[in-house]
Amino acid sequence: MATLVDIAREAGVSKATVSRALREDPALSITAETRERIFEAARKLDYKIKEEKKKSRELSIAVIHKKDHFDTKWNNSFYFSMRYGIETYCLENRIRSLFLPLHYLDQTPKDTDGVIIMGNFSMENQKWIRSHFGESMPMVLVARESYCPRGMDWITYDEVACVRLAMDALAESGRSRILYIGGINLEGPDEKTHKIAYFKEYIREHPQMECAGILEGEHGTESGYRMTNRWLDQGGKADGILASNDPIAFGVLRALAEREIRVPEEISVAGINGDSPGENTVPPLTTVDVHTKEMGEEAVRCLLERIKGKRSFAKKVSCSPTLLPRKSVQSTEK
């Protein structure tokens, strides 16, 4: 009767690898070619695989995020939606998921099978996380920029398309003098790959459009509120506002409402994210949906491919955004 040692010798791998492959251990990371070679050797040697050997433990993944990602849903709906996508996919596929802020990295369970990095971390932090787990750990990044594109999968969205969809909506509603309000990123990509650069590019390409100003500050609703009030106090004039994300846009709408500046009659406001609270603002916010829930699901799907050895190369998935037209951007022409 053939043994695991015989199969290992025939396939050119270790006995341990043969054992894990034959019981379909999901944590085993080998190429599809190696896996097929092992099973072919088992068939050739007439090795009988017992069904109980196929039983394996539940997979476990860690999701590393920033400490403020889940402070409030109003300001972080982007990450709450992404988390929902991750957790739902994990529950449906019997995968344990543990969400950990970066400063708790050392508390990651030792039996973790794969890692998702969620958020715009700096080059230093991305490399630190990768080195902490080791290059053999299956890993997926969900962020605007990857500094290890060959070392881990990368899930992102098309920011250029986001800006163009929002600006097209403003232009088609008859707006031409646009104020940009955005949040400063302390980590992640520089301005060359930032929404502000794509806003400037759009203005240059459309002579009928004019930049009414560029405001940058902290992220969040309160920051959007403060920046808008400061701009209005200084006599700022525009007929359209593009906010780099929905929480900032919520603050913009609040400031305009307190000043009794009518939206969209006097000024239109567009955001980017597709955050669910935007449906309930007054007026409802026109925004660009980047499909955060689906990005979370795709992150787990890609991670499983790497964990199970179905793919040895890293890949990039860029989600195409969708405009969600609502009442904050409308033509006032009769």
Short mmCIF file of C-alpha atoms in Angstrom, two decimals:
data_model
loop_
_atom_site.label_atom_id
_atom_site.label_comp_id
_atom_site.label_asym_id
_atom_site.label_seq_id
_atom_site.Cartn_x
_atom_site.Cartn_y
_atom_site.Cartn_z
CA MET A 1 0.00 0.00 0.00
CA ALA A 2 1.32 3.45 -0.96
CA THR A 3 2.24 5.86 1.82
CA LEU A 4 2.54 9.63 2.10
CA VAL A 5 6.32 9.22 1.81
CA ASP A 6 5.88 7.42 -1.52
CA ILE A 7 3.66 10.20 -2.86
CA ALA A 8 6.06 12.88 -1.60
CA ARG A 9 8.95 11.17 -3.39
CA GLU A 10 6.93 10.83 -6.61
CA ALA A 11 5.71 14.46 -6.53
CA GLY A 12 9.01 15.95 -5.38
CA VAL A 13 7.61 17.63 -2.26
CA SER A 14 7.70 17.05 1.49
CA LYS A 15 5.54 14.53 3.33
CA ALA A 16 3.89 17.37 5.28
CA THR A 17 2.92 19.14 2.05
CA VAL A 18 1.39 15.92 0.71
CA SER A 19 -0.59 15.41 3.92
CA ARG A 20 -2.01 18.94 3.89
CA ALA A 21 -2.77 18.88 0.17
CA LEU A 22 -4.66 15.57 0.32
CA ARG A 23 -6.83 16.72 3.19
CA GLU A 24 -7.41 20.00 1.31
CA ASP A 25 -6.04 22.23 4.05
CA PRO A 26 -7.18 25.76 2.99
CA ALA A 27 -4.20 27.32 4.77
CA LEU A 28 -1.71 25.50 2.52
CA SER A 29 -0.15 27.90 0.01
CA ILE A 30 1.11 25.97 -3.03
CA THR A 31 0.74 26.46 -6.76
CA ALA A 32 -2.03 24.79 -8.73
CA GLU A 33 0.65 22.84 -10.63
CA THR A 34 2.14 21.43 -7.41
CA ARG A 35 -1.29 20.52 -6.08
CA GLU A 36 -2.15 18.67 -9.31
CA ARG A 37 1.23 16.87 -9.24
CA ILE A 38 0.50 15.59 -5.73
CA PHE A 39 -2.96 14.29 -6.61
CA GLU A 40 -1.65 12.75 -9.84
CA ALA A 41 1.02 10.90 -7.84
CA ALA A 42 -1.64 9.69 -5.39
CA ARG A 43 -3.77 8.39 -8.26
CA LYS A 44 -0.78 6.74 -9.91
CA LEU A 45 0.14 4.95 -6.68
CA ASP A 46 -3.51 4.04 -6.03
CA TYR A 47 -3.54 5.88 -2.70
CA LYS A 48 -6.99 5.93 -1.08
CA ILE A 49 -7.93 9.30 0.40
CA LYS A 50 -10.22 8.87 3.38
CA GLU A 51 -13.06 11.38 3.58
CA GLU A 52 -12.26 12.24 7.17
CA LYS A 53 -8.81 13.36 6.07
CA LYS A 54 -10.41 16.10 4.01
CA LYS A 55 -11.88 17.78 7.03
CA SER A 56 -10.00 20.96 7.88
CA ARG A 57 -10.25 23.75 10.37
CA GLU A 58 -12.07 27.01 9.79
CA LEU A 59 -10.01 29.71 8.08
CA SER A 60 -9.07 32.81 10.04
CA ILE A 61 -8.16 36.23 8.64
CA ALA A 62 -7.03 39.48 10.24
CA VAL A 63 -8.14 42.91 9.00
CA ILE A 64 -5.72 45.71 9.92
CA HIS A 65 -7.20 49.23 9.93
CA LYS A 66 -6.59 52.70 11.37
CA LYS A 67 -7.70 53.40 14.93
CA ASP A 68 -10.34 55.99 13.94
CA HIS A 69 -11.99 54.04 11.11
CA PHE A 70 -14.93 52.96 13.25
CA ASP A 71 -15.37 55.91 15.62
CA THR A 72 -18.65 57.17 14.11
CA LYS A 73 -20.69 55.85 11.21
CA TRP A 74 -21.55 59.38 10.05
CA ASN A 75 -17.90 60.19 9.34
CA ASN A 76 -16.75 56.68 8.45
CA SER A 77 -19.59 55.09 6.50
CA PHE A 78 -17.00 54.31 3.79
CA TYR A 79 -15.20 51.87 6.11
CA PHE A 80 -18.34 50.59 7.84
CA SER A 81 -19.72 49.58 4.44
CA MET A 82 -16.43 47.93 3.47
CA ARG A 83 -16.37 46.09 6.79
CA TYR A 84 -19.92 44.87 6.20
CA GLY A 85 -18.81 43.46 2.84
CA ILE A 86 -15.87 41.66 4.46
CA GLU A 87 -17.87 40.27 7.39
CA THR A 88 -20.81 39.16 5.24
CA TYR A 89 -18.57 37.29 2.79
CA CYS A 90 -16.68 35.69 5.68
CA LEU A 91 -19.88 34.53 7.40
CA GLU A 92 -21.22 33.05 4.17
CA ASN A 93 -17.96 31.12 3.68
CA ARG A 94 -17.31 30.07 7.29
CA ILE A 95 -14.26 32.29 7.71
CA ARG A 96 -13.37 33.91 11.03
CA SER A 97 -12.48 37.60 10.72
CA LEU A 98 -10.77 39.72 13.36
CA PHE A 99 -10.55 43.51 12.96
CA LEU A 100 -7.50 45.08 14.61
CA PRO A 101 -6.25 48.69 14.71
CA LEU A 102 -2.65 49.03 13.56
CA HIS A 103 -1.34 49.64 17.08
CA TYR A 104 -2.65 46.18 18.11
CA LEU A 105 -0.71 44.45 15.34
CA ASP A 106 1.24 42.33 17.82
CA GLN A 107 -2.01 40.81 19.11
CA THR A 108 -2.85 39.16 15.79
CA PRO A 109 -3.55 35.44 16.45
CA LYS A 110 -0.75 33.11 15.40
CA ASP A 111 -3.16 30.89 13.45
CA THR A 112 -4.10 33.69 11.04
CA ASP A 113 -4.25 32.38 7.47
CA GLY A 114 -4.32 35.71 5.65
CA VAL A 115 -4.39 39.48 6.15
CA ILE A 116 -6.41 42.36 4.70
CA ILE A 117 -4.93 45.85 5.09
CA MET A 118 -7.80 48.34 4.99
CA GLY A 119 -7.05 52.04 4.51
CA ASN A 120 -4.58 54.54 3.11
CA PHE A 121 -1.44 53.67 5.04
CA SER A 122 1.94 55.24 4.30
CA MET A 123 4.69 53.34 2.50
CA GLU A 124 6.44 52.80 5.82
CA ASN A 125 3.35 51.33 7.49
CA GLN A 126 2.46 49.11 4.53
CA LYS A 127 5.98 47.67 4.52
CA TRP A 128 5.96 47.35 8.31
CA ILE A 129 2.73 45.31 8.26
CA ARG A 130 4.08 43.14 5.45
CA SER A 131 7.37 42.50 7.25
CA HIS A 132 5.56 41.77 10.53
CA PHE A 133 3.66 38.85 8.99
CA GLY A 134 6.39 37.80 6.57
CA GLU A 135 6.39 37.67 2.79
CA SER A 136 4.82 34.20 2.72
CA MET A 137 1.60 35.43 4.38
CA PRO A 138 -1.25 35.88 1.84
CA MET A 139 -2.16 39.55 1.92
CA VAL A 140 -4.60 41.98 0.24
CA LEU A 141 -4.55 45.78 0.42
CA VAL A 142 -7.71 47.89 0.06
CA ALA A 143 -6.50 51.45 -0.48
CA ARG A 144 -5.87 54.24 -2.96
CA GLU A 145 -2.18 53.43 -3.38
CA SER A 146 -0.10 50.28 -3.03
CA TYR A 147 3.61 50.48 -2.26
CA CYS A 148 4.06 46.69 -2.56
CA PRO A 149 2.19 45.97 -5.83
CA ARG A 150 4.10 42.77 -6.55
CA GLY A 151 3.84 41.46 -3.02
CA MET A 152 0.10 41.58 -2.39
CA ASP A 153 -3.22 42.00 -4.15
CA TRP A 154 -4.60 45.52 -4.39
CA ILE A 155 -8.28 46.51 -4.36
CA THR A 156 -9.01 50.14 -5.21
CA TYR A 157 -11.39 52.38 -7.17
CA ASP A 158 -11.04 54.72 -10.13
CA GLU A 159 -10.59 58.19 -8.59
CA VAL A 160 -10.23 59.91 -11.96
CA ALA A 161 -13.63 58.58 -13.00
CA CYS A 162 -15.10 59.66 -9.64
CA VAL A 163 -14.05 63.27 -10.11
CA ARG A 164 -15.16 63.33 -13.74
CA LEU A 165 -18.59 61.89 -12.94
CA ALA A 166 -19.18 64.47 -10.20
CA MET A 167 -17.87 67.37 -12.30
CA ASP A 168 -19.91 66.27 -15.33
CA ALA A 169 -23.03 66.28 -13.14
CA LEU A 170 -22.26 69.83 -11.97
CA ALA A 171 -21.50 71.02 -15.51
CA GLU A 172 -24.62 69.43 -16.99
CA SER A 173 -26.75 71.18 -14.35
CA GLY A 174 -25.45 74.51 -15.64
CA ARG A 175 -22.77 75.12 -13.00
CA SER A 176 -19.46 76.61 -14.09
CA ARG A 177 -17.73 78.20 -11.08
CA ILE A 178 -16.74 75.30 -8.83
CA LEU A 179 -15.22 75.27 -5.34
CA TYR A 180 -13.23 72.18 -4.33
CA ILE A 181 -13.27 71.19 -0.64
CA GLY A 182 -11.12 68.23 0.40
CA GLY A 183 -9.42 66.47 3.27
CA ILE A 184 -5.66 66.36 3.70
CA ASN A 185 -4.20 62.85 3.76
CA LEU A 186 -1.43 62.49 6.33
CA GLU A 187 -0.66 59.04 4.96
CA GLY A 188 -0.88 57.61 1.47
CA PRO A 189 -0.47 59.14 -2.01
CA ASP A 190 0.71 62.67 -2.68
CA GLU A 191 -1.23 65.35 -4.57
CA LYS A 192 -0.19 64.01 -8.00
CA THR A 193 -2.48 61.03 -7.46
CA HIS A 194 -5.11 62.85 -5.43
CA LYS A 195 -8.64 63.99 -6.32
CA ILE A 196 -7.48 67.60 -6.21
CA ALA A 197 -5.11 66.91 -9.13
CA TYR A 198 -7.94 65.36 -11.15
CA PHE A 199 -10.16 68.36 -10.32
CA LYS A 200 -7.52 70.75 -11.66
CA GLU A 201 -7.10 68.59 -14.75
CA TYR A 202 -10.85 68.69 -15.41
CA ILE A 203 -10.90 72.49 -15.12
CA ARG A 204 -8.00 72.78 -17.60
CA GLU A 205 -9.76 70.52 -20.09
CA HIS A 206 -13.07 72.41 -19.91
CA PRO A 207 -12.61 76.13 -20.68
CA GLN A 208 -16.20 76.88 -19.69
CA MET A 209 -15.46 75.72 -16.13
CA GLU A 210 -13.73 77.91 -13.54
CA CYS A 211 -12.07 77.07 -10.24
CA ALA A 212 -13.65 79.18 -7.49
CA GLY A 213 -11.05 78.04 -4.98
CA ILE A 214 -9.49 75.03 -3.30
CA LEU A 215 -9.95 74.38 0.42
CA GLU A 216 -8.20 71.60 2.32
CA GLY A 217 -8.46 70.60 5.95
CA GLU A 218 -9.18 67.65 8.18
CA HIS A 219 -11.53 64.90 7.11
CA GLY A 220 -15.05 64.71 8.53
CA THR A 221 -18.34 66.57 8.72
CA GLU A 222 -17.18 69.19 11.23
CA SER A 223 -14.19 70.04 9.06
CA GLY A 224 -16.41 70.49 6.00
CA TYR A 225 -18.68 72.73 8.05
CA ARG A 226 -15.81 74.90 9.34
CA MET A 227 -14.10 75.24 5.94
CA THR A 228 -17.34 76.28 4.25
CA ASN A 229 -18.15 78.87 6.91
CA ARG A 230 -14.64 80.31 6.73
CA TRP A 231 -14.87 80.56 2.94
CA LEU A 232 -18.28 82.27 3.12
CA ASP A 233 -17.00 84.72 5.76
CA GLN A 234 -14.24 85.69 3.33
CA GLY A 235 -16.79 86.48 0.62
CA GLY A 236 -16.37 83.31 -1.43
CA LYS A 237 -18.62 82.94 -4.47
CA ALA A 238 -19.40 79.77 -6.44
CA ASP A 239 -22.38 78.09 -8.05
CA GLY A 240 -21.13 74.56 -7.44
CA ILE A 241 -19.11 72.69 -4.80
CA LEU A 242 -17.25 69.40 -5.17
CA ALA A 243 -16.41 67.73 -1.85
CA SER A 244 -13.70 65.08 -1.93
CA ASN A 245 -15.84 62.76 0.22
CA ASP A 246 -19.37 62.57 1.55
CA PRO A 247 -18.71 63.44 5.23
CA ILE A 248 -17.15 66.74 4.13
CA ALA A 249 -20.16 67.30 1.85
CA PHE A 250 -22.50 66.76 4.83
CA GLY A 251 -20.72 69.60 6.63
CA VAL A 252 -20.97 71.79 3.54
CA LEU A 253 -24.75 71.28 3.35
CA ARG A 254 -25.13 72.13 7.03
CA ALA A 255 -23.15 75.38 6.70
CA LEU A 256 -25.12 76.45 3.62
CA ALA A 257 -28.44 75.67 5.34
CA GLU A 258 -27.52 77.79 8.37
CA ARG A 259 -26.71 80.70 6.04
CA GLU A 260 -30.01 80.15 4.22
CA ILE A 261 -28.18 79.54 0.94
CA ARG A 262 -30.52 77.35 -1.06
CA VAL A 263 -29.30 74.05 -2.49
CA PRO A 264 -29.52 73.45 -5.44
CA GLU A 265 -31.23 76.73 -6.43
CA GLU A 266 -28.25 78.96 -5.58
CA ILE A 267 -25.45 76.43 -5.37
CA SER A 268 -25.15 72.71 -6.16
CA VAL A 269 -23.16 70.28 -4.01
CA ALA A 270 -21.66 66.92 -5.05
CA GLY A 271 -19.72 64.40 -2.99
CA ILE A 272 -17.74 61.22 -3.57
CA ASN A 273 -18.12 57.86 -1.74
CA GLY A 274 -21.76 56.81 -1.97
CA ASP A 275 -22.14 56.83 1.83
CA SER A 276 -25.62 55.76 2.95
CA PRO A 277 -26.31 58.87 5.14
CA GLY A 278 -26.31 60.93 1.93
CA GLU A 279 -29.79 59.62 1.15
CA ASN A 280 -31.16 61.43 4.21
CA THR A 281 -29.45 64.83 4.06
CA VAL A 282 -31.47 67.93 3.16
CA PRO A 283 -31.51 67.96 0.22
CA PRO A 284 -30.36 64.37 -0.52
CA LEU A 285 -26.72 64.44 -1.63
CA THR A 286 -25.69 63.76 -5.21
CA THR A 287 -22.62 61.55 -4.91
CA VAL A 288 -20.43 59.03 -6.70
CA ASP A 289 -20.71 55.48 -5.39
CA VAL A 290 -17.34 53.70 -5.26
CA HIS A 291 -18.96 50.40 -4.19
CA THR A 292 -17.25 49.97 -0.83
CA LYS A 293 -19.26 46.89 0.20
CA GLU A 294 -18.24 45.15 -3.02
CA MET A 295 -14.62 46.19 -2.48
CA GLY A 296 -14.71 44.43 0.89
CA GLU A 297 -16.18 41.29 -0.65
CA GLU A 298 -13.59 41.31 -3.43
CA ALA A 299 -10.79 41.65 -0.88
CA VAL A 300 -11.82 38.40 0.84
CA ARG A 301 -12.34 36.67 -2.51
CA CYS A 302 -8.81 37.58 -3.64
CA LEU A 303 -7.35 36.58 -0.28
CA LEU A 304 -8.94 33.13 -0.53
CA GLU A 305 -7.36 32.63 -3.96
CA ARG A 306 -3.94 33.30 -2.45
CA ILE A 307 -4.54 31.20 0.68
CA LYS A 308 -5.68 28.19 -1.35
CA GLY A 309 -2.79 28.49 -3.80
CA LYS A 310 -5.05 29.06 -6.81
CA ARG A 311 -2.92 32.02 -7.91
CA SER A 312 0.73 32.81 -7.23
CA PHE A 313 0.88 36.31 -8.76
CA ALA A 314 -0.46 39.56 -7.31
CA LYS A 315 -3.30 41.35 -9.06
CA LYS A 316 -4.99 44.76 -8.97
CA VAL A 317 -8.77 45.19 -8.99
CA SER A 318 -10.09 48.70 -9.70
CA CYS A 319 -13.82 49.23 -9.19
CA SER A 320 -15.62 51.55 -11.62
CA PRO A 321 -17.75 54.18 -9.81
CA THR A 322 -21.40 55.02 -10.42
CA LEU A 323 -23.11 58.42 -10.17
CA LEU A 324 -26.01 58.58 -7.70
CA PRO A 325 -27.98 61.65 -8.89
CA ARG A 326 -30.05 63.26 -6.14
CA LYS A 327 -31.51 66.68 -5.38
CA SER A 328 -28.35 68.54 -4.29
CA VAL A 329 -27.35 68.86 -7.96
CA GLN A 330 -30.14 69.91 -10.30
CA SER A 331 -30.55 72.28 -13.19
CA THR A 332 -32.34 75.49 -12.24
CA GLU A 333 -33.22 76.32 -15.84
CA LYS A 334 -36.94 76.46 -16.56
#
